[in-house]
Short mmCIF file of C-alpha atoms in Angstrom, two decimals:
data_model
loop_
_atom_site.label_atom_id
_atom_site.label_comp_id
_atom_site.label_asym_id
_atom_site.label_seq_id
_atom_site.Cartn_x
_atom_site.Cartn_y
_atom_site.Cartn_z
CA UNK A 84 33.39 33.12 61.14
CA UNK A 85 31.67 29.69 61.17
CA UNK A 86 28.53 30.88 62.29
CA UNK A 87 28.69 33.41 58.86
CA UNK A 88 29.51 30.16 56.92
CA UNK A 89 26.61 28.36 58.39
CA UNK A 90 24.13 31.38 57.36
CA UNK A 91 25.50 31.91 53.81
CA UNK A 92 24.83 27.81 53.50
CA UNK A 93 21.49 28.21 54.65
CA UNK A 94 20.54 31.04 52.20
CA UNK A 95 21.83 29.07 49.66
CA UNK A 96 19.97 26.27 50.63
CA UNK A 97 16.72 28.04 50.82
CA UNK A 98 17.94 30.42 47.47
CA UNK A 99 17.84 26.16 46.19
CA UNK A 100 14.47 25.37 47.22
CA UNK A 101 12.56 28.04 46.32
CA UNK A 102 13.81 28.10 42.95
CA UNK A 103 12.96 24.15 42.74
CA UNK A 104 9.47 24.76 44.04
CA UNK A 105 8.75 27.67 41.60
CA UNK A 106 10.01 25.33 38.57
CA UNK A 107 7.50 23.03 39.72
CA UNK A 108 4.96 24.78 40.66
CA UNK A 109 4.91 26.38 37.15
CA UNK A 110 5.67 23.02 35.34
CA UNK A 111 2.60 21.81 37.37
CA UNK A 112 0.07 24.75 35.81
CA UNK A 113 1.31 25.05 32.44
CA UNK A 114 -1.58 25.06 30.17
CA UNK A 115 -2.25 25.01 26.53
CA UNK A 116 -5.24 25.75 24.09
CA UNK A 117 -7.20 22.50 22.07
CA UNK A 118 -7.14 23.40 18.63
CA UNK A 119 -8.12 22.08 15.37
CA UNK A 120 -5.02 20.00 13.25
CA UNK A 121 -4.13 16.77 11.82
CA UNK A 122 -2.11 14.28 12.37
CA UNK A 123 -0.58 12.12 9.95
CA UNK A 124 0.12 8.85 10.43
CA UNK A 125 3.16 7.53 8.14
CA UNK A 126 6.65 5.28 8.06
CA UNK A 127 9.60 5.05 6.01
CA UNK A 128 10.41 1.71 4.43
CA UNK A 129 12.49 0.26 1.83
CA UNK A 130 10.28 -0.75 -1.31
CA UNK A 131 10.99 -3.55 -3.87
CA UNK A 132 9.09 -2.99 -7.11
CA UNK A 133 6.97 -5.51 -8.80
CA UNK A 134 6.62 -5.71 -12.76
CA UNK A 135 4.88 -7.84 -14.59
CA UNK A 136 7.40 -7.93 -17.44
CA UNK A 137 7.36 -10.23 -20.37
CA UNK A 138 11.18 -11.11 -21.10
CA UNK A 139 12.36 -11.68 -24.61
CA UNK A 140 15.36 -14.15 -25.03
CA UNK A 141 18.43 -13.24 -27.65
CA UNK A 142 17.94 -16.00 -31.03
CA UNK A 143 21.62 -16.07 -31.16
CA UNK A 144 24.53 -14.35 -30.32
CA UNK A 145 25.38 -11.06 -32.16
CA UNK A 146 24.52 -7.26 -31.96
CA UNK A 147 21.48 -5.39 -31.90
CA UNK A 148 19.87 -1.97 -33.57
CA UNK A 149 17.07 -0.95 -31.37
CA UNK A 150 14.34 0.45 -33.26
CA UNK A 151 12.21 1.43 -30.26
CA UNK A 152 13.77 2.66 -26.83
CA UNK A 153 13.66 1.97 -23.25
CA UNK A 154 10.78 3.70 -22.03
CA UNK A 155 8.53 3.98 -24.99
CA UNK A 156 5.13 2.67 -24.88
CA UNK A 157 3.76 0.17 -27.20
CA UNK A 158 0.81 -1.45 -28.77
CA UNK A 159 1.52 -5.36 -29.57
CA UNK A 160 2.94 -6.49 -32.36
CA UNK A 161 5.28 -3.10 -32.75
CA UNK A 162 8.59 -4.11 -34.57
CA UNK A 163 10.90 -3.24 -31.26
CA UNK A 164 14.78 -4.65 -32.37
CA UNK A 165 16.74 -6.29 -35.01
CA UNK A 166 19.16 -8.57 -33.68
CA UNK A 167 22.10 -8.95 -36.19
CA UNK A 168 24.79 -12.45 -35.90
CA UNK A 169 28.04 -12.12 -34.42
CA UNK A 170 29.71 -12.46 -38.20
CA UNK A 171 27.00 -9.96 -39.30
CA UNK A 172 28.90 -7.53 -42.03
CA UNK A 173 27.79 -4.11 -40.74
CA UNK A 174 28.59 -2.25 -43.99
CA UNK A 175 26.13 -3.93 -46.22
CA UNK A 176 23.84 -2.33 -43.45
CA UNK A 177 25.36 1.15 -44.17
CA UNK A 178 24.99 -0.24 -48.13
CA UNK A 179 21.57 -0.96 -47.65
CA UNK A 180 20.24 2.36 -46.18
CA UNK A 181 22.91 4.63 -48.66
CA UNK A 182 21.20 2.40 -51.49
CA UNK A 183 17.97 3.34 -50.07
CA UNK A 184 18.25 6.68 -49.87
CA UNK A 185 20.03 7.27 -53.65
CA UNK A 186 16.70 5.42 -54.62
CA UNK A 187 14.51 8.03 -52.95
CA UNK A 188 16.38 10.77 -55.01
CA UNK A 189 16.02 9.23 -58.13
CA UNK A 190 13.92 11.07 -60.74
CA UNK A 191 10.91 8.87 -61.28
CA UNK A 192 9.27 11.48 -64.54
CA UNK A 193 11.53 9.76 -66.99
CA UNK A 194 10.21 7.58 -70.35
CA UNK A 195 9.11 3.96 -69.12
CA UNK A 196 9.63 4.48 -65.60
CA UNK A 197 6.50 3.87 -64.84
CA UNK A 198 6.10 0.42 -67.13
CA UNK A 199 8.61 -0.88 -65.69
CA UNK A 200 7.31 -0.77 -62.50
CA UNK A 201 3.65 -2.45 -63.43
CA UNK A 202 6.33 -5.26 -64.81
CA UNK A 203 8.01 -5.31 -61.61
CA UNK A 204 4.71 -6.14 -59.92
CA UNK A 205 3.19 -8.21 -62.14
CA UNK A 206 6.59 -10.34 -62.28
CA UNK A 207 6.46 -10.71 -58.45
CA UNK A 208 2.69 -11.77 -58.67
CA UNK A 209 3.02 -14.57 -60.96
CA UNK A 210 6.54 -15.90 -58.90
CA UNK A 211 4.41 -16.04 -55.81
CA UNK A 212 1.54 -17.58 -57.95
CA UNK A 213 4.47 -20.33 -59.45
CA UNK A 214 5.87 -20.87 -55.53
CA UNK A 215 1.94 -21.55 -54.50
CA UNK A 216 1.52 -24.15 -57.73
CA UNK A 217 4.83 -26.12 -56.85
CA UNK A 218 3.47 -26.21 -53.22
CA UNK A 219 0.40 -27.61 -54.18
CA UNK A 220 1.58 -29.94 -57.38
CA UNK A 221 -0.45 -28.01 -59.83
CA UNK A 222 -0.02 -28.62 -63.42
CA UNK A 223 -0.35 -25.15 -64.07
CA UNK A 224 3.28 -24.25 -62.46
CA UNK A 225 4.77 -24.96 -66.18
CA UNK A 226 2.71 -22.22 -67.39
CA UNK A 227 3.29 -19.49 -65.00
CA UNK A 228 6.71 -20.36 -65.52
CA UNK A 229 6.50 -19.20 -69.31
CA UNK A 230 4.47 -16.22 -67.90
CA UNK A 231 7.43 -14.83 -65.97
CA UNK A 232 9.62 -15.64 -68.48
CA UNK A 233 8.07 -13.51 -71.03
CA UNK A 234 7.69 -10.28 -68.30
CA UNK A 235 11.15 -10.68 -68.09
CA UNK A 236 12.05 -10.36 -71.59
CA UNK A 237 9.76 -7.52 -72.13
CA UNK A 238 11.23 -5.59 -69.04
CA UNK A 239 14.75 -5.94 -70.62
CA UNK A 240 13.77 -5.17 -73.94
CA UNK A 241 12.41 -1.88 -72.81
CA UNK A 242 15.64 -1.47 -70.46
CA UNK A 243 17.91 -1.52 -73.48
CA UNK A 244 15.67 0.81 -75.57
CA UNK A 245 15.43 3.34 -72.91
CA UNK A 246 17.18 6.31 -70.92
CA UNK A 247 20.47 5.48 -69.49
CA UNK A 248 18.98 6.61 -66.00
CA UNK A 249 16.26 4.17 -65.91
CA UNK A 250 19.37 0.71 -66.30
CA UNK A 251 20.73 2.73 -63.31
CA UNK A 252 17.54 2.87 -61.15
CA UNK A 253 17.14 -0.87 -62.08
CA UNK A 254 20.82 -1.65 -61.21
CA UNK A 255 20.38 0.09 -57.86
CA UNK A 256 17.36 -1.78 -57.79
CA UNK A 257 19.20 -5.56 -58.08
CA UNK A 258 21.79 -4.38 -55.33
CA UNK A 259 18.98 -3.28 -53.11
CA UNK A 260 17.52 -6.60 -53.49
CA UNK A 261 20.85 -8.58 -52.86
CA UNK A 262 21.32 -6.42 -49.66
CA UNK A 263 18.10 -7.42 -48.28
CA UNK A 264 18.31 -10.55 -48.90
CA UNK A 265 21.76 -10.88 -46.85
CA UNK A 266 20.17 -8.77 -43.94
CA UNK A 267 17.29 -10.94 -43.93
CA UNK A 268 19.02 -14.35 -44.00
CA UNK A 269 21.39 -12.66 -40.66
CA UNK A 270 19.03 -10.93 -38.91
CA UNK A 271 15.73 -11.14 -37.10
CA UNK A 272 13.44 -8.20 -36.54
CA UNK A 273 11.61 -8.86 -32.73
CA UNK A 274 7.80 -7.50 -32.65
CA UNK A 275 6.24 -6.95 -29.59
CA UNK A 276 3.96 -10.21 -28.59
CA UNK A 277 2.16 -8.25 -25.80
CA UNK A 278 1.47 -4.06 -25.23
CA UNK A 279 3.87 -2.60 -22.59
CA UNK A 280 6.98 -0.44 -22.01
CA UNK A 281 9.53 -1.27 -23.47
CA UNK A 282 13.25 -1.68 -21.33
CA UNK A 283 16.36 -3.07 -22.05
CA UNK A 284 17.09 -2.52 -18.11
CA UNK A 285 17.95 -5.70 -15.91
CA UNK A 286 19.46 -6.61 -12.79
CA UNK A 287 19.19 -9.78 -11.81
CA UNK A 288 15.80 -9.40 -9.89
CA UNK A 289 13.40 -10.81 -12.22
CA UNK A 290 13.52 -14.31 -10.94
CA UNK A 291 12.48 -13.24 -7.57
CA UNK A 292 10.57 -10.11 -7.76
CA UNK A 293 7.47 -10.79 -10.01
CA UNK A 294 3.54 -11.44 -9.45
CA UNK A 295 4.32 -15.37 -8.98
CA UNK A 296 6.74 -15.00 -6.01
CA UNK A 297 5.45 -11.89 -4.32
CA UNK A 298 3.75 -13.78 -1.67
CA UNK A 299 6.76 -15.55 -0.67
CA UNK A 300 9.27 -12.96 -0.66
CA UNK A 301 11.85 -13.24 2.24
CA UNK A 302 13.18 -10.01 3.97
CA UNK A 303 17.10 -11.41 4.10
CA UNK A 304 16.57 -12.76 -0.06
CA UNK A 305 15.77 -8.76 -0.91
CA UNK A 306 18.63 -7.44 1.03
CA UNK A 307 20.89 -9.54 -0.22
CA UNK A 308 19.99 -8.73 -4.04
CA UNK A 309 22.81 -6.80 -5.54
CA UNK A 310 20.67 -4.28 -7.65
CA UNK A 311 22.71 -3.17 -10.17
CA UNK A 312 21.10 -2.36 -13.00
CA UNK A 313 22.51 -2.33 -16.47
CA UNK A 314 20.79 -1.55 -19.95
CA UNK A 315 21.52 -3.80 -23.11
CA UNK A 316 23.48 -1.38 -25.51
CA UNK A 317 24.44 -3.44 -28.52
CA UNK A 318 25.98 -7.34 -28.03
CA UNK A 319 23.63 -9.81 -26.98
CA UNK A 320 24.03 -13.63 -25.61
CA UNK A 321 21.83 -16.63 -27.47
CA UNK A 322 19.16 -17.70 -24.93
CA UNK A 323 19.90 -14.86 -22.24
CA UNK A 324 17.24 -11.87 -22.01
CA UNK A 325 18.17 -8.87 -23.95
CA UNK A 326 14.80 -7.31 -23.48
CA UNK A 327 11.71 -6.88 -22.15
CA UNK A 328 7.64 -5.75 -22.55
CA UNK A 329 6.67 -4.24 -19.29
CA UNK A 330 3.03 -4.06 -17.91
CA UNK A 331 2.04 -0.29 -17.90
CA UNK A 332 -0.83 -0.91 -15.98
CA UNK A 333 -0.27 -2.92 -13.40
CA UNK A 334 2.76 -3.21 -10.88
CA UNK A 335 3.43 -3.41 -6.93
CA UNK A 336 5.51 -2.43 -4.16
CA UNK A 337 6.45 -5.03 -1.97
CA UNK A 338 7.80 -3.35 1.75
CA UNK A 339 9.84 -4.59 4.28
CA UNK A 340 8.25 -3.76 7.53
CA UNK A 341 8.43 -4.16 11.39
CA UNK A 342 5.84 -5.52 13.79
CA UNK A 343 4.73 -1.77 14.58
CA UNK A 344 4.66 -0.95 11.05
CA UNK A 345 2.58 -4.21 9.60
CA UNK A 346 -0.15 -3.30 12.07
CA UNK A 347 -0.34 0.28 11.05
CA UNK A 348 -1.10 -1.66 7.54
CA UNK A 349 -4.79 -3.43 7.07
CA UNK A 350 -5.63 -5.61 3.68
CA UNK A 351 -7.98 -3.69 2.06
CA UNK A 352 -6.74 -0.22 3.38
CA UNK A 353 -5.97 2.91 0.81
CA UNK A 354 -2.19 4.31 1.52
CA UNK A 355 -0.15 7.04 -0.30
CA UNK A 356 3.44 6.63 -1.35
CA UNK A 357 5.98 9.55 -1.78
CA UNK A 358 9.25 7.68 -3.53
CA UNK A 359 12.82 9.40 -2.34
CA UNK A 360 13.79 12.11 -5.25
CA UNK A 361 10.00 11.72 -6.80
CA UNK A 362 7.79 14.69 -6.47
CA UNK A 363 4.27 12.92 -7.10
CA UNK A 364 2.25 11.12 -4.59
CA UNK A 365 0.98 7.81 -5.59
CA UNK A 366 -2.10 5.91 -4.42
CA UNK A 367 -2.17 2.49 -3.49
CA UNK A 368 -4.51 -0.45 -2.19
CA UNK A 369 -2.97 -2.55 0.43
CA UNK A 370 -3.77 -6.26 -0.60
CA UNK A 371 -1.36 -8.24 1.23
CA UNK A 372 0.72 -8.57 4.49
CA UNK A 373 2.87 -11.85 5.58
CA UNK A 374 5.39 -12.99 8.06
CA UNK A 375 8.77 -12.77 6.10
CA UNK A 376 10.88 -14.11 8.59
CA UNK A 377 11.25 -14.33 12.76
CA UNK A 378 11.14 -10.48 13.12
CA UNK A 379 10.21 -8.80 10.05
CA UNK A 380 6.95 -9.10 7.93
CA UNK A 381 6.36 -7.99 4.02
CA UNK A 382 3.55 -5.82 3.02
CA UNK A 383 2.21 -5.84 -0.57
CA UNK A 384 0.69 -3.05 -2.12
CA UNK A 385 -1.19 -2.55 -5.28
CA UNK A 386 -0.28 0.71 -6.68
CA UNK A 387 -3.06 2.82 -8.43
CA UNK A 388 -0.99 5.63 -9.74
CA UNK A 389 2.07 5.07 -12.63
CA UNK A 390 5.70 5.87 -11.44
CA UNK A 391 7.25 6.98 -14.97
CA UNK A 392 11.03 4.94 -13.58
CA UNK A 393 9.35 1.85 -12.34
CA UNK A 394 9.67 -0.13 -15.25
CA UNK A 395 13.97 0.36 -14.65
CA UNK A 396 13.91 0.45 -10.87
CA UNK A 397 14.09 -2.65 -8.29
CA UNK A 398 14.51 -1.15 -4.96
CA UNK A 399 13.51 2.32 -3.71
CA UNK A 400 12.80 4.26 -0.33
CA UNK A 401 9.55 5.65 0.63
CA UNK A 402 7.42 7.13 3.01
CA UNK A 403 4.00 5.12 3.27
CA UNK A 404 1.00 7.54 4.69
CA UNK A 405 -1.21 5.71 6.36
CA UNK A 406 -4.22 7.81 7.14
CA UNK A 407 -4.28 11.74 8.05
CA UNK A 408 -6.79 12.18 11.01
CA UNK A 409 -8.10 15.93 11.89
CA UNK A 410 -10.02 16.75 14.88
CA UNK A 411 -9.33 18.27 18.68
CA UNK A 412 -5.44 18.45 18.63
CA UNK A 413 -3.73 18.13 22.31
CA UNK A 414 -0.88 17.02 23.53
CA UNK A 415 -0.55 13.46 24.12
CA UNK A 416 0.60 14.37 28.01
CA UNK A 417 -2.48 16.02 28.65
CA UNK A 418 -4.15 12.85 28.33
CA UNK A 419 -4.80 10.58 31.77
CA UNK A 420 -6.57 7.57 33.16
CA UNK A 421 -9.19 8.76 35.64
CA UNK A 422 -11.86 6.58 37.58
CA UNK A 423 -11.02 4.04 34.03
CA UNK A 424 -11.85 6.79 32.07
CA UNK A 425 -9.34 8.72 29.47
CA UNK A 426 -9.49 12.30 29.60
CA UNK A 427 -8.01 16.07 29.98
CA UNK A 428 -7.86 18.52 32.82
CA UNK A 429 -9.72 21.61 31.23
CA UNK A 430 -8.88 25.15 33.69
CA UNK A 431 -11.26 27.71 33.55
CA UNK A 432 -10.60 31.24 34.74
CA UNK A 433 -7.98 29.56 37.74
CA UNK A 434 -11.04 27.55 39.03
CA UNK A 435 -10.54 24.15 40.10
CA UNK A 436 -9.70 21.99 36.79
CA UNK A 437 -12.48 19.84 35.52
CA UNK A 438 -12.17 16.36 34.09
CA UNK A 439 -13.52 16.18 30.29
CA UNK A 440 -13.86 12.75 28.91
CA UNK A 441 -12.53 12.21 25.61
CA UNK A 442 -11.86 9.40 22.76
CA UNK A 443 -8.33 9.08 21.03
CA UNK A 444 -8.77 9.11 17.32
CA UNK A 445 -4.74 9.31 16.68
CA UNK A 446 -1.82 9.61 18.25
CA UNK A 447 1.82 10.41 16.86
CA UNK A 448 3.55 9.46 20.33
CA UNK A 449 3.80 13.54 20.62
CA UNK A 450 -0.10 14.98 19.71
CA UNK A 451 -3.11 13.28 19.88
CA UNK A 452 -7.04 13.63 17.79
CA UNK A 453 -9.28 13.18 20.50
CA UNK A 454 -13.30 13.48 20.36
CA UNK A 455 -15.12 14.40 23.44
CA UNK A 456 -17.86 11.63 24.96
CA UNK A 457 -19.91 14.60 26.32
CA UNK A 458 -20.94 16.44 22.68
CA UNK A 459 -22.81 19.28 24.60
CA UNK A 460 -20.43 20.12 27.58
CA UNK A 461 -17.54 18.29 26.96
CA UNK A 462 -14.07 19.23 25.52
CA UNK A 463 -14.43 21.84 22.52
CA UNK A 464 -11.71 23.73 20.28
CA UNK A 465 -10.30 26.89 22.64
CA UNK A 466 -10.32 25.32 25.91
CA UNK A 467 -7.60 25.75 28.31
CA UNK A 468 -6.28 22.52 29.16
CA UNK A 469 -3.21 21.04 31.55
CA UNK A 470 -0.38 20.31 29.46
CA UNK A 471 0.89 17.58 31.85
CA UNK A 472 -2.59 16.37 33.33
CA UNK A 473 -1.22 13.34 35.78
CA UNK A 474 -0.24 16.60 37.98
CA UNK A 475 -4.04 17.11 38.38
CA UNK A 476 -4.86 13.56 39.04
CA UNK A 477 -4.50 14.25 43.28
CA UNK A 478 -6.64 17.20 43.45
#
């Protein structure tokens, strides 16, 4: 019985080996084919945008009607918001434009319609032309004076001999007029002073990320931003930013990276961005990288291509592509040191496996681009090579 033991232990035993020496005798001569890819070299990072915004400060506080939205584009000098005072009576507003409109729907192909308005005009001509001689101490006010004065008369005289339609137009007229004036003295209308996007977007980044700080941004300051951002809807605070004219053309991305990472990125070097839940790809110039604090480093780059949410967004994630290499593809285990020289086992035919010389391009810790030394009878696309070429090294 024990000598049966002992022989069953010993098959086993030798059952053990020979399936261990198969495994590695196979692991030792797998091969695989060089072909032609690419490899991609690229990171993910978290991305703080740069604006070059212009911000606009609230004249007092009140309300606001915005009369061009977040988003829209443009030129300088575009009338953008009317910013109303806190004890602002909204229905002389609603007056205003019902006034307005009632005018518009007036029939204007009545009997002295058409007088009255060369009176109008001329009347307004000669009060600017009396507010100019006061201003300048002309003797010539007292005249003008008279002048008005007698437009007036001759405007009402033709009032009271004419249609009852055309006292109505003029009535709606006067309240028009009064309206404006009320509107005018409690509101201010905000133009544009430079050509942008306009947003009404803001959280509390503005201070910090801009083109005057982004070479001194710290990696622990931009984690700790809260990032909430909030658009101005209607009440406004006197002195506080309500909105702001953002630079179409030119923004950043400012990246938090890691040692590995900031050497991956040279100043001067082209890089694409894809932006989490964006579709496009965006080129960008890399003019900037800086220590940011014991371990991390900030990269700045200058983007090339418009992202249609930057001028709301703060902080995003993205992928940054490098450079895309294409060549000889292998696997980066085929690769060994031999004599000083880096190279791959090729196996021809189950000869003994020669030693190719070769040049890595680009590696992705997995695949490497390699170029042969020899260009006539070195490595070339199709070859056979060792996938794990330190088992070669002893033959």
């Amino acid at each position: 019985m024990k000598k049966l033991a002992k022989i069953v232990v010993i098959l086993l035993v030798i059952v053990y080996i020979s399936k261990v020496g198969i495994t590695t005798f196979a692991n030792k001569n797998k091969t695989t084919v060089v072909t032609y890819g690419s490899i991609l070299i690229a990171f993910n990072a978290q991305g703080y945008v740069i604006k070059n915004e212009m911000l606009i400060n609230a004249p007092f506080d009140g309300k606001i009607k915005k009369l061009v939205q977040s988003g829209e584009k443009i030129p300088k000098g575009t009338p953008i918001v009317q910013v109303y005072s806190a004890d602002f009576d909204e229905e002389k507003l609603h007056q205003l434009e019902e006034i307005d409109r009632e005018l518009k729907n007036q029939d204007t192909n009545i009997p002295f319609y058409s007088d009255i308005q060369k009176l109008d005009n001329m009347i307004k001509t000669e009060e600017q032309n009396y507010q100019n001689a006061i201003q300048q101490n002309s003797p010539d006010a007292d005249k003008i004076q008279k002048r008005i004065e007698d437009l007036k008369a001759k405007k009402e005289e033709i009032l009271s001999k004419g249609p009852i339609i055309l006292q109505r137009i003029e009535n709606l007229k006067e309240q028009k007029e009064y309206l404006e004036k009320y509107v005018e003295k409690n509101a201010i209308t905000i133009n544009s002073p430079e050509s942008g996007i306009v947003s009404y977007y803001f959280d509390g980044s503005e201070s910090i990320l801009n083109e005057r700080n982004m070479f001194n941004l710290n990696p622990t300051q931009l984690e700790n931003l809260n990032f909430q951002s909030k658009e101005i809807s209607t009440e406004v605070k006197g002195d506080y930013p309500f909105v702001k004219i953002v630079d179409n053309l030119e923004w950043y991305l400012a990246l938090v990276l890691n040692e590995k990472q900031q050497d991956l990125l040279k100043e001067g070097s082209n890089v694409k961005i894809l932006i989490d839940n964006y579709s496009g790809e965006l080129r960008g110039k890399v003019i900037k990288t800086y220590k940011g604090d014991d371990k991390l480093y900030i990269g700045i780059i200058e983007k090339i291509d418009e992202y249609p949410n930057f001028y709301k967004t703060s902080k995003i994630n993205v992928k940054v592509k490098v450079k895309e290499f294409n060549g000889l593809k292998i696997p980066l285990s085929s690769i060994v040191q031999k004599e000083g020289k880096e190279g791959v086992f090729v196996i021809k035919n189950g000869k003994v496996p020669t030693f190719k010389e070769v040049v890595i391009k680009a590696t992705d810790g997995k695949y490497a681009i390699v170029e042969s030394v020899d260009k006539t009878s070195g490595l070339k696309i199709y070859d056979e090579i060792a996938v794990n070429g330190e088992d070669y090294l002893s033959k």
